XYZ file of C-alpha atoms in Angstrom:
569
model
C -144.807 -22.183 -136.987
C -143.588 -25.722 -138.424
C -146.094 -28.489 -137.641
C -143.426 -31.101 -135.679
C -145.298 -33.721 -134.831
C -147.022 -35.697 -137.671
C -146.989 -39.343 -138.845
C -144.253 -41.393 -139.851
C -145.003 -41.111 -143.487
C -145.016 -36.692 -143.296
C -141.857 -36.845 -141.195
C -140.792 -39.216 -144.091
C -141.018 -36.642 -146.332
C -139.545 -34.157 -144.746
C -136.510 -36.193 -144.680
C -136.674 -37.432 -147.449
C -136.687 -33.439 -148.805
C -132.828 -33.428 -148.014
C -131.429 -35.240 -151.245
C -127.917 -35.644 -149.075
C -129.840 -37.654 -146.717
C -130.855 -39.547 -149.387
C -127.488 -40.407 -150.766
C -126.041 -41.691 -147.317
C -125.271 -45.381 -145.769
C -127.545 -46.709 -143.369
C -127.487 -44.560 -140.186
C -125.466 -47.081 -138.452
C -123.306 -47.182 -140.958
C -122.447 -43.309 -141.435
C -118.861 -42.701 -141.674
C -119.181 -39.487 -143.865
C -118.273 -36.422 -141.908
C -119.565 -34.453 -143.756
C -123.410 -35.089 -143.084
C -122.829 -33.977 -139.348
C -121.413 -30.690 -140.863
C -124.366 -27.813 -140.639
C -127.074 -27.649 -138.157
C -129.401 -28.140 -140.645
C -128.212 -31.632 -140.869
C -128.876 -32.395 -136.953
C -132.337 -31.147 -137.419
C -132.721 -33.467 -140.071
C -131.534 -36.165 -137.927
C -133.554 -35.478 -135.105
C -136.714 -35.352 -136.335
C -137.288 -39.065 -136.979
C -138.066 -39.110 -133.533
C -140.835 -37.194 -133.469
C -143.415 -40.014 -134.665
C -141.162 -42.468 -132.997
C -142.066 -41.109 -129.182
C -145.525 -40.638 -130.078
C -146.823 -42.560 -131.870
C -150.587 -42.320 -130.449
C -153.219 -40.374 -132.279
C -156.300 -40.378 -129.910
C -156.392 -39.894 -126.171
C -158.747 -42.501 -125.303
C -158.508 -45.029 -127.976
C -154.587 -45.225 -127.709
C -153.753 -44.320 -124.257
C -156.717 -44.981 -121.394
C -156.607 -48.462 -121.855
C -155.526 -51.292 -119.454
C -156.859 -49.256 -115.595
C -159.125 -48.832 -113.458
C -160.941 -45.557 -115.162
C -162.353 -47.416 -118.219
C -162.909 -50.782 -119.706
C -163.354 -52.148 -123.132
C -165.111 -54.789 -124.658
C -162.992 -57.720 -122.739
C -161.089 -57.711 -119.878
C -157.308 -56.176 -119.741
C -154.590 -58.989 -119.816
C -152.750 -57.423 -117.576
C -155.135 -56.282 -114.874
C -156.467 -59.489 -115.627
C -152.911 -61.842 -115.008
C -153.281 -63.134 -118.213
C -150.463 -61.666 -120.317
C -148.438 -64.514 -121.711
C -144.389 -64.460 -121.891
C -142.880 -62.709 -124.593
C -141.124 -65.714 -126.903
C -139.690 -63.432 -129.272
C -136.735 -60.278 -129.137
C -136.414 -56.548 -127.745
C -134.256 -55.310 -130.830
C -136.419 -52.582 -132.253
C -137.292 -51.067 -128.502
C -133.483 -50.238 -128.338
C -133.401 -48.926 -132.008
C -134.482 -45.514 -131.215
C -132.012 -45.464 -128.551
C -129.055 -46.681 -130.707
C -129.950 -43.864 -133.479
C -130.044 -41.389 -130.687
C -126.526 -42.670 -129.625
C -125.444 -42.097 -133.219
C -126.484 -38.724 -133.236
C -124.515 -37.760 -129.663
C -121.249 -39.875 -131.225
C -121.450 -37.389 -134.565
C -123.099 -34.183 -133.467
C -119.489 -32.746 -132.755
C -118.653 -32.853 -136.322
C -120.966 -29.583 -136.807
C -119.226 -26.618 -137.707
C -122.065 -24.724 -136.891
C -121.910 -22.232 -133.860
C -123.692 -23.971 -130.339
C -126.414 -21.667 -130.905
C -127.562 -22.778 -134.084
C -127.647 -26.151 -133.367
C -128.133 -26.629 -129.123
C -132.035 -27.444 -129.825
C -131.095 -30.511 -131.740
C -129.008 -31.472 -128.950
C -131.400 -30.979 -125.892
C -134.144 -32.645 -128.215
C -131.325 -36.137 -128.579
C -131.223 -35.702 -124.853
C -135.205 -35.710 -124.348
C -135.769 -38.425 -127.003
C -133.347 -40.994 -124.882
C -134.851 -40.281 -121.857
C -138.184 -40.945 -122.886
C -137.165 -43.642 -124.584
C -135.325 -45.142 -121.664
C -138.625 -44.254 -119.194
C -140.262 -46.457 -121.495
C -138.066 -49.411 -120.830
C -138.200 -48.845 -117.748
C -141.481 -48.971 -117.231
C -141.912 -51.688 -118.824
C -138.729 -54.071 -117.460
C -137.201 -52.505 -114.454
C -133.745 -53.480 -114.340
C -132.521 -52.885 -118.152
C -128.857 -52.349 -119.400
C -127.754 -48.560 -120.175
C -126.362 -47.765 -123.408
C -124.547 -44.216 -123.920
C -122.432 -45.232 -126.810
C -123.505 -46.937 -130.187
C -122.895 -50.930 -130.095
C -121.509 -52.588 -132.978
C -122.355 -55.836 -133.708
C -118.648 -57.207 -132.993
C -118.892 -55.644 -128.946
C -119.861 -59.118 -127.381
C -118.556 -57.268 -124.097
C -121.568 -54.291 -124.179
C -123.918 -57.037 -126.145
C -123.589 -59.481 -123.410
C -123.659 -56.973 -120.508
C -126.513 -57.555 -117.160
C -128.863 -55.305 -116.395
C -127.960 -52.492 -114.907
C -130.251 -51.697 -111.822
C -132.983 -49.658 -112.237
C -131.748 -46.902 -109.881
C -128.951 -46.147 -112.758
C -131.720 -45.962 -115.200
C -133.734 -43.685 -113.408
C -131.129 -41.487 -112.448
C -129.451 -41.342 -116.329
C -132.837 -40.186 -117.399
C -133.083 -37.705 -114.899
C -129.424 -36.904 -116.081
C -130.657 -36.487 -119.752
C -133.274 -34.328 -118.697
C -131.158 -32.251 -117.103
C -129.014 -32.007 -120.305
C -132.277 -31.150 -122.415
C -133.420 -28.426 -120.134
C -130.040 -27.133 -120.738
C -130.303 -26.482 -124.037
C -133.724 -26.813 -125.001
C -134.958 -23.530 -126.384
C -137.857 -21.911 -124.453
C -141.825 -22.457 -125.561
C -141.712 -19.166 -126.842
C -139.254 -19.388 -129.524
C -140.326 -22.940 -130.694
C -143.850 -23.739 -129.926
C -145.521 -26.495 -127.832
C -145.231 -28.521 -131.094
C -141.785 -29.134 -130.445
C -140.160 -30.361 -127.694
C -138.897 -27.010 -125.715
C -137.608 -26.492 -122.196
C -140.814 -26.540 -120.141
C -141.493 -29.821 -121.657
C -138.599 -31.122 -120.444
C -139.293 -29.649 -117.336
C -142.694 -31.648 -117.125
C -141.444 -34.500 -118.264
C -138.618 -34.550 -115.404
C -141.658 -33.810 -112.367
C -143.601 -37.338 -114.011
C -140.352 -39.222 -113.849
C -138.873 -38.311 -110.902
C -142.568 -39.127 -109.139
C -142.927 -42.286 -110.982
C -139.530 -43.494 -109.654
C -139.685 -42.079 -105.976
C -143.077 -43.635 -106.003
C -141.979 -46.987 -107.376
C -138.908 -47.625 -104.811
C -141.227 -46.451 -102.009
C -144.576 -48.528 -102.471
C -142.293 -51.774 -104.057
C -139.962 -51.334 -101.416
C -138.793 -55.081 -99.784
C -140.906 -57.095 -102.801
C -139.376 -58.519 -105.475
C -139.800 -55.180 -107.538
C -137.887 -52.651 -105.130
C -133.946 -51.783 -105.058
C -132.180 -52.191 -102.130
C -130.985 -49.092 -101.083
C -132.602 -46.841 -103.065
C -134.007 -43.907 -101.846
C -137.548 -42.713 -102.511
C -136.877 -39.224 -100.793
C -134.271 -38.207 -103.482
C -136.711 -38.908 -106.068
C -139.775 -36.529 -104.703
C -137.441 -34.139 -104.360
C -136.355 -33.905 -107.750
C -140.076 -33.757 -108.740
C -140.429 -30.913 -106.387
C -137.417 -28.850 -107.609
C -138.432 -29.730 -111.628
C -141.738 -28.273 -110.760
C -141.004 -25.515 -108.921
C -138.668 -24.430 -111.390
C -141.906 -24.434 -113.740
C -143.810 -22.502 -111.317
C -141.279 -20.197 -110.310
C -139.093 -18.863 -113.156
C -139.524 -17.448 -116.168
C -142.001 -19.704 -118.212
C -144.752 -19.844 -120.522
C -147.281 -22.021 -118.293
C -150.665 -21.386 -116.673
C -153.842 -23.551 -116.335
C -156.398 -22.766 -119.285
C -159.239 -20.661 -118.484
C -161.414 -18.229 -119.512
C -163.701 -17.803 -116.541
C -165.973 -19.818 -117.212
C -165.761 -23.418 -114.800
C -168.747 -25.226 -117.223
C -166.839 -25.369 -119.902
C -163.409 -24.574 -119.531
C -161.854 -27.798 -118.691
C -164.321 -29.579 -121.474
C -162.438 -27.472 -123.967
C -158.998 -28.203 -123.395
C -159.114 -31.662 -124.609
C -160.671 -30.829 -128.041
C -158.954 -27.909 -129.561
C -157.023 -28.876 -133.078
C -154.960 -25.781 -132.437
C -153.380 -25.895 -129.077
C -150.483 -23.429 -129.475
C -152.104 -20.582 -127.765
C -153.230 -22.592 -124.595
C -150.045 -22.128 -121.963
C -151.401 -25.289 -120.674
C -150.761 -27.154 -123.399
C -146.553 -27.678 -122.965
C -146.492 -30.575 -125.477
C -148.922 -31.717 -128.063
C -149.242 -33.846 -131.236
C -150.760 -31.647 -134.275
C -152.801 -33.443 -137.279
C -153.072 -32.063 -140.810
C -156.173 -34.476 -142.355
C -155.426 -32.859 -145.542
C -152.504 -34.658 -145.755
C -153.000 -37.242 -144.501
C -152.094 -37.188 -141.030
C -155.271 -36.885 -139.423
C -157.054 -39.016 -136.729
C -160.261 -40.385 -135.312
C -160.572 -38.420 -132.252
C -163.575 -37.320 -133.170
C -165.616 -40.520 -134.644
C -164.762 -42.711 -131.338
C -166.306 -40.190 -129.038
C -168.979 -38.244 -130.862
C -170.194 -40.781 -133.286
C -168.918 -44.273 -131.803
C -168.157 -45.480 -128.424
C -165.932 -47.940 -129.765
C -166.918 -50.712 -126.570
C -165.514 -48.221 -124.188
C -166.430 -46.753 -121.088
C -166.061 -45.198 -118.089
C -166.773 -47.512 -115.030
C -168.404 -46.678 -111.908
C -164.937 -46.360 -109.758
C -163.812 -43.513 -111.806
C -167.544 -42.078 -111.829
C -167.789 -42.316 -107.745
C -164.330 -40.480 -107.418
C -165.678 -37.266 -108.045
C -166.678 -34.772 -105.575
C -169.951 -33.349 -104.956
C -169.913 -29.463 -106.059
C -169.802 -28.793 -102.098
C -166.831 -30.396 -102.087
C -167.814 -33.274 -99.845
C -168.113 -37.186 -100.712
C -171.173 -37.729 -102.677
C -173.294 -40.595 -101.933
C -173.373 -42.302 -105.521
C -174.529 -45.490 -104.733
C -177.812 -43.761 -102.634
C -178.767 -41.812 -105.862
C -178.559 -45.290 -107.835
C -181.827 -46.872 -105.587
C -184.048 -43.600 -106.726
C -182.623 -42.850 -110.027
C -181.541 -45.117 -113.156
C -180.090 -44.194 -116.478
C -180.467 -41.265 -118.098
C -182.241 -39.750 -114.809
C -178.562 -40.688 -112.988
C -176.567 -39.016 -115.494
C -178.530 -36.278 -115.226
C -178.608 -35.964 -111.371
C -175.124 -36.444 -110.987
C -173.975 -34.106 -113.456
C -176.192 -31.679 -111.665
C -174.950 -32.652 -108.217
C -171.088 -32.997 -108.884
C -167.683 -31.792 -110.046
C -168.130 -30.470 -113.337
C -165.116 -32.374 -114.414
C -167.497 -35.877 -114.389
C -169.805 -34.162 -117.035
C -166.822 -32.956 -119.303
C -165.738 -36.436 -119.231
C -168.987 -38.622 -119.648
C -171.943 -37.476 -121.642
C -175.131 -36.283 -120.021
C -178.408 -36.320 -121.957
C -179.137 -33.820 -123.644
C -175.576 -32.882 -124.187
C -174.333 -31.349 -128.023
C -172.631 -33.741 -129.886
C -171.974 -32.228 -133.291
C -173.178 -28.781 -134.869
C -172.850 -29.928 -138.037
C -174.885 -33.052 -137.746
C -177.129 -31.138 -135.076
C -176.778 -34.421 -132.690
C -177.497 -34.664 -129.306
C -176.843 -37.029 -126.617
C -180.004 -39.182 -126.088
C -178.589 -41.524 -123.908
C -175.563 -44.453 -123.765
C -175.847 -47.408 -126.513
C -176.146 -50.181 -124.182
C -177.090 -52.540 -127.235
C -175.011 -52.691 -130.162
C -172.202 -53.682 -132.344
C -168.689 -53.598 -131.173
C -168.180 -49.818 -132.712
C -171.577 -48.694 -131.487
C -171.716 -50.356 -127.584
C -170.951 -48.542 -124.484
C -170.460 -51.078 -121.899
C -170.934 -49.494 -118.621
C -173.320 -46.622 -119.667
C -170.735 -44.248 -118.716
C -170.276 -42.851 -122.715
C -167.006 -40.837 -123.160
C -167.301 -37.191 -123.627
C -163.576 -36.431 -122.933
C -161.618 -34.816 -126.059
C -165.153 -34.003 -127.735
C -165.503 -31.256 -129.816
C -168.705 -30.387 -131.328
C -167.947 -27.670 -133.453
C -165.156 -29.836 -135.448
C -166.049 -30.976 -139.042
C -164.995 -34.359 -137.969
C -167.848 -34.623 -135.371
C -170.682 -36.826 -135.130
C -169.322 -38.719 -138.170
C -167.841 -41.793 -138.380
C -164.040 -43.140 -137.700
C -163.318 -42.690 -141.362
C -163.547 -38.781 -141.534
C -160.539 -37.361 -140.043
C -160.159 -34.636 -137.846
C -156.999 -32.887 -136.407
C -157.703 -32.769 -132.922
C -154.948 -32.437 -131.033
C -153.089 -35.109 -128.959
C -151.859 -33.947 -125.311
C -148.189 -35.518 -124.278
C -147.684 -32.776 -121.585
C -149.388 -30.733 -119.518
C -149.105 -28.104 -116.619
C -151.938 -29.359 -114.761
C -150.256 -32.635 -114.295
C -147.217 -30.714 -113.508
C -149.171 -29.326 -110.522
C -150.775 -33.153 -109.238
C -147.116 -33.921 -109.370
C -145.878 -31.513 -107.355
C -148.700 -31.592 -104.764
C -147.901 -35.607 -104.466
C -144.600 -35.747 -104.350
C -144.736 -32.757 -101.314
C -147.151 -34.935 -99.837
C -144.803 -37.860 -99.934
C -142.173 -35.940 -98.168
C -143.631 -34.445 -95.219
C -147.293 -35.195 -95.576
C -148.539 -31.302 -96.242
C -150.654 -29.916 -98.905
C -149.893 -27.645 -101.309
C -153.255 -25.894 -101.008
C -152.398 -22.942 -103.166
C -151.384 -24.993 -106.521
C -154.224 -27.309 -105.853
C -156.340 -24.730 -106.334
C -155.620 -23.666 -109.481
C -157.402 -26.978 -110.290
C -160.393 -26.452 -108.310
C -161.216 -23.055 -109.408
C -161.018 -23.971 -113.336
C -163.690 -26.066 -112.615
C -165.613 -23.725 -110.205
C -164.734 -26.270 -106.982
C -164.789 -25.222 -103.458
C -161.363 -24.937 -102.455
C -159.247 -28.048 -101.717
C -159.961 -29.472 -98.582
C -158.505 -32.721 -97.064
C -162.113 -35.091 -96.378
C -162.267 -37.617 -93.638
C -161.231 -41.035 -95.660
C -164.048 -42.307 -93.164
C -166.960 -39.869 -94.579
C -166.117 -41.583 -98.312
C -168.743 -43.561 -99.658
C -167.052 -45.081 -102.429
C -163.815 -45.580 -100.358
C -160.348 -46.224 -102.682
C -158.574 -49.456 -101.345
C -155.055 -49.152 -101.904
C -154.093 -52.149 -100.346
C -152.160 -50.566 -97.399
C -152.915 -47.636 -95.306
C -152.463 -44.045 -96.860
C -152.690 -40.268 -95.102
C -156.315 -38.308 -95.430
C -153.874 -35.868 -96.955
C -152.796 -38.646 -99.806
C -155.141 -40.141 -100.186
C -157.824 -36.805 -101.053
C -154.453 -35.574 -103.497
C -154.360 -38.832 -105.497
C -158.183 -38.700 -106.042
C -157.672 -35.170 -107.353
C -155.205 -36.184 -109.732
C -157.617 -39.610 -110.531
C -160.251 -36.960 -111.425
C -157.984 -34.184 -113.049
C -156.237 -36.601 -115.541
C -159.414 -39.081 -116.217
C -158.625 -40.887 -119.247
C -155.034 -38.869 -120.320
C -152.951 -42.328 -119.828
C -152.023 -42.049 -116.866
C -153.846 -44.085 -114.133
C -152.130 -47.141 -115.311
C -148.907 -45.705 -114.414
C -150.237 -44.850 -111.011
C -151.468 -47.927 -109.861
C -148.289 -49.718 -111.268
C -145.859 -46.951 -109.189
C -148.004 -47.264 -106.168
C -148.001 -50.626 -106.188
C -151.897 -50.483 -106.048
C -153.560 -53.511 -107.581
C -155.915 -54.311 -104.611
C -157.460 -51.031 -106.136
C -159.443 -53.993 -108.551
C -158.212 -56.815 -107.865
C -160.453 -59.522 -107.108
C -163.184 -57.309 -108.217
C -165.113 -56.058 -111.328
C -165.010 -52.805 -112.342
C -168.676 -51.696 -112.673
C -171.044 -49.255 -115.067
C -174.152 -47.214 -113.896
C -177.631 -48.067 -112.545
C -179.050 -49.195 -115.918
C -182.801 -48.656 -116.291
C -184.276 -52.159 -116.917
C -187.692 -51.195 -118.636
C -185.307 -49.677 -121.065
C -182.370 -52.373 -121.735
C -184.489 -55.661 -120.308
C -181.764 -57.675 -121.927
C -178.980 -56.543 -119.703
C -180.585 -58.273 -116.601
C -178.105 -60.742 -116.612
C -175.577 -58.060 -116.402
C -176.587 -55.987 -113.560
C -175.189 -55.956 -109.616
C -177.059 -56.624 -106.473
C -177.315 -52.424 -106.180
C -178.849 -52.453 -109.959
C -175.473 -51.648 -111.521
C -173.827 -52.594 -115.238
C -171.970 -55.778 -114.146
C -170.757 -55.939 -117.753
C -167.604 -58.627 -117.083
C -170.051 -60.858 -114.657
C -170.051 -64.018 -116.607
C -166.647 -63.735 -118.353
C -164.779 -62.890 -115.168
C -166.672 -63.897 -112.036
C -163.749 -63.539 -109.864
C -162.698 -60.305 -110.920
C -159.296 -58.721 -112.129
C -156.725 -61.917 -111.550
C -154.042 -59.817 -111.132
C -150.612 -61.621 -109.859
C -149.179 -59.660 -107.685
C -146.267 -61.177 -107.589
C -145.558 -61.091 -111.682
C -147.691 -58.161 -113.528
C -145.709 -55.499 -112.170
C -143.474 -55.870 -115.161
C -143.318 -57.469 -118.508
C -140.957 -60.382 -119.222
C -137.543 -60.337 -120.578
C -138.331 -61.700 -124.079
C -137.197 -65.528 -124.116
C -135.044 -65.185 -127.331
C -132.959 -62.426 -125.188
C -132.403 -64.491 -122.481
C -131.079 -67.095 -124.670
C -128.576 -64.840 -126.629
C -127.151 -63.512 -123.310
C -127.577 -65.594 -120.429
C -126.323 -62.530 -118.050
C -129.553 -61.482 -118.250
C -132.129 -62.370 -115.658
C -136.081 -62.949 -116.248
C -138.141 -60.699 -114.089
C -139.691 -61.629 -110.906
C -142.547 -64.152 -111.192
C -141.671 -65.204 -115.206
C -139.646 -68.119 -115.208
């Protein structure tokens, strides 16, 4: 099967292969015909977006960051309300979008039969939409573009924004469009954007949006009018479409709950795994490798997981477990140990625990968390990350430099299943106890039961009231998709930041006779207080402003129909 989804500089060469590519005009220049002729020619096209929409190579180093799950070695600027205006332009976050508008303005020009070239076409469709879900995400309220703009259109150039209700629902459109013609997993791979993909992709957007317009609702960041029930619904038909029909899905598992969802994460090969609906593959013998490996076997790279992820996770009965009670009898490497005896097996695939294999070929073990050490070497919460480890790849327990190829997750079915469960949730308050499940057994869970919110310990403060039922599904999915880039979606949609703000986020019970010098960074209840001195007021979060980036300045000055977002002026 062709490897898709490389770097920039392999899918470089494979355009660069074509000498008729070569020999044309700029792409928004093309008035030649006859490039658009063969279906060859739109797969040619298409693939520069491959490295364009992903352009991530590690899990944790690229995509964990700025939530609730993890810190690094200084605060995040946005959690933090410290993110400064952008001064400059937007130009090249709408190029992707313009070539993808090329392509759609030209792809008629094929004389190629539908069937030879309809992949092409659903992949145009997928590549806008994520494209756009980026924007939107990041602005709100931005202006839709289904037709290239020239540089003499002063009407399109100096259009508003359109509200973000159009956006949502033109992505959801495009989607649509690529399911259409996507081709299935099973003719193209998981390499390659195919139909489930699509599929998935649909359930996180529609659930993002339905989410967004019901939690933002009446602030500054909500539509009038919109409607958050439209939204979970088209979560819950994308997904049960996935469920339901004819589709290469499943959760991966091989019977065995200690290991299974450890696994997932650090296969280079992920074809095979019907989990797996999307991923990014690395080839380090070209080139196009990445240092999955180095930052979580070798190096913690000043990350870790903090205490409010840790505390999330169920004890194997399937009951709250009383973290903060084991902390007075047991520090360090005696509370990782305890706890990964005690809980969800999920928290020990996704922090190390003493004792723990590290690499084969080095023959390293865990010994414990490097609480003292240089920026590459420190863990600052004692929490080390496990998640994406592999200790049977050649890259392991070495050093950033050596390259490995493990693979890079985009899409998922598990998530497919959190989003699902939520979004059914949001519309009548039940459980889906039976997809749930499919979670909980992987891992060798009790079944999914709905606990007391009273009977938590480490109790989640959303900032407004929330259902048992809710509020035990979004601490499955907190637990289920530790560290995969997600949370900071969630708390954004769910309009969430009392979740930290005004707080620190907080490491384990560090043992003092072994780390004296972190006194100064420990808690009244003996835990890693790593941000205590640099941000004694915790997260500064403004509520009123972080929801969203700015417009950039220069924008706003080119086309003064556009308005800054709330909180920015």
């Amino acid at each position: 099967m062709k490897r898709f989804i490389l770097t920039a500089i392999s899918c470089m060469a494979l355009l660069c292969s074509c000498e008729k590519f070569i020999d044309l005009q700029p792409l928004d220049k093309i008035t030649m015909d006859d490039y658009w002729s063969t279906s060859t020619e739109l797969e040619y096209y298409t693939r520069q977006f491959y490295p364009a929409f992903c352009p991530w190579t590690q899990m944790v180093a690229d995509m964990a960051t700025d939530n609730d799950n993890m810190i690094s070695g200084s605060p995040s600027t946005i959690m933090n309300g410290v993110r400064s205006k952008s001064t400059g332009n937007w130009t090249w976050e709408w190029n992707n979008i313009r070539n993808v508008n090329i392509f759609f303005e030209n792809y008629t020009k094929c004389t190629s039969g539908y069937e030879a070239y309809k992949q092409y076409l659903g992949e145009a469709y997928f590549f806008r939409a994520w494209f756009y879900f980026n924007l939107l995400k990041k602005y709100g309220d931005v202006p839709w573009y289904s037709h290239v703009i020239q540089m003499d259109d002063t009407e399109a150039l100096m259009r508003p924004r359109d509200s973000r209700v159009l956006i949502a629902d033109s992505i959801l459109a495009d989607l649509d469009h690529a399911v259409t013609h996507l081709e299935l997993r099973k003719n193209v791979g998981n390499n390659r954007i195919n139909k489930e993909a699509a599929l998935a992709f649909k359930t996180r957007v529609a659930l993002f949006e339905g989410s967004w317009q019901k939690y933002h609702a009446g602030t500054e960041f909500g539509t009038a009018g919109a409607d958050p029930v439209k939204y979970f619904r088209a979560c819950v038909e994308a997904a049960e479409e996935l469920m339901k029909g004819d589709y290469q899905v499943g959760i991966y598992s091989t019977g065995n709950p200690d290991e299974d969802y450890y696994k997932l994460f650090g296969f280079d090969n992920m074809s095979d795994i019907n989990e797996v609906l999307l991923y990014r593959a690395f080839n380090a013998a070209e080139g196009a490798g990445n240092s999955t490996q180095g930052f979580v076997t070798y190096n913690s790279d000043s990350k870790g997981a903090t205490w409010e992820l840790v505390s999330s996770y169920l004890g194997k009965d399937g009951k709250p477990y009383d973290y903060l009670n084991t902390a007075v009898t047991s520090k360090g490497n005696a509370f990782l140990t305890k706890i990964a005896e005690d809980c969800d097996v999920r928290l020990k695939s996704t922090v190390w625990i003493p004792g723990d294999l590290m690499s084969v070929g080095e023959n390293a073990y865990f010994n414990g968390p490097v609480m003292e050490g240089g920026a590459l070497q420190l863990c600052p919460t004692g929490f080390q990350i496990k998640k994406t480890a592999n200790p049977s790849s050649p890259a392991a327990g070495k050093s950033w430099e050596t390259q490995g190829e493990t693979g890079l997750i985009l899409l998922r079915y598990g998530e497919v299943l959190l989003n699902y469960a939520e979004a059914k949730c949001e519309l009548d308050n039940s459980v889906a106890y039976e997809v749930l499940n499919l979670l909980r057994q992987r891992a060798g869970m009790p079944d999914f039961t709905v606990n007391k919110q009273s009977l938590d310990k480490n109790k989640m403060d959303y900032g407004y009231s929330v259902t048992d039922e809710l509020y035990e599904i979004r601490r499955e999915r907190r637990v289920e998709l530790a560290l995969e880039g997600q949370r900071y979606n969630d708390y954004m949609r769910w309009a969430a930041s009392a979740l930290f703000k005004d707080k620190r986020p907080k490491g384990y019970p560090v043992d003092l006779t072994q780390y004296p010098d972190f006194s100064s960074k420990v808690d009244e209840n003996g835990l890693v207080d790593y941000f205590k001195s640099v941000m004694p007021n915790g997260y500064q979060f403004r509520n009123k402003q972080d929801y969203l980036y700015s417009i950039p300045q220069d924008e706003l000055t080119l086309n003064p129909n556009l308005k800054q977002n709330p909180g920015w002026n």
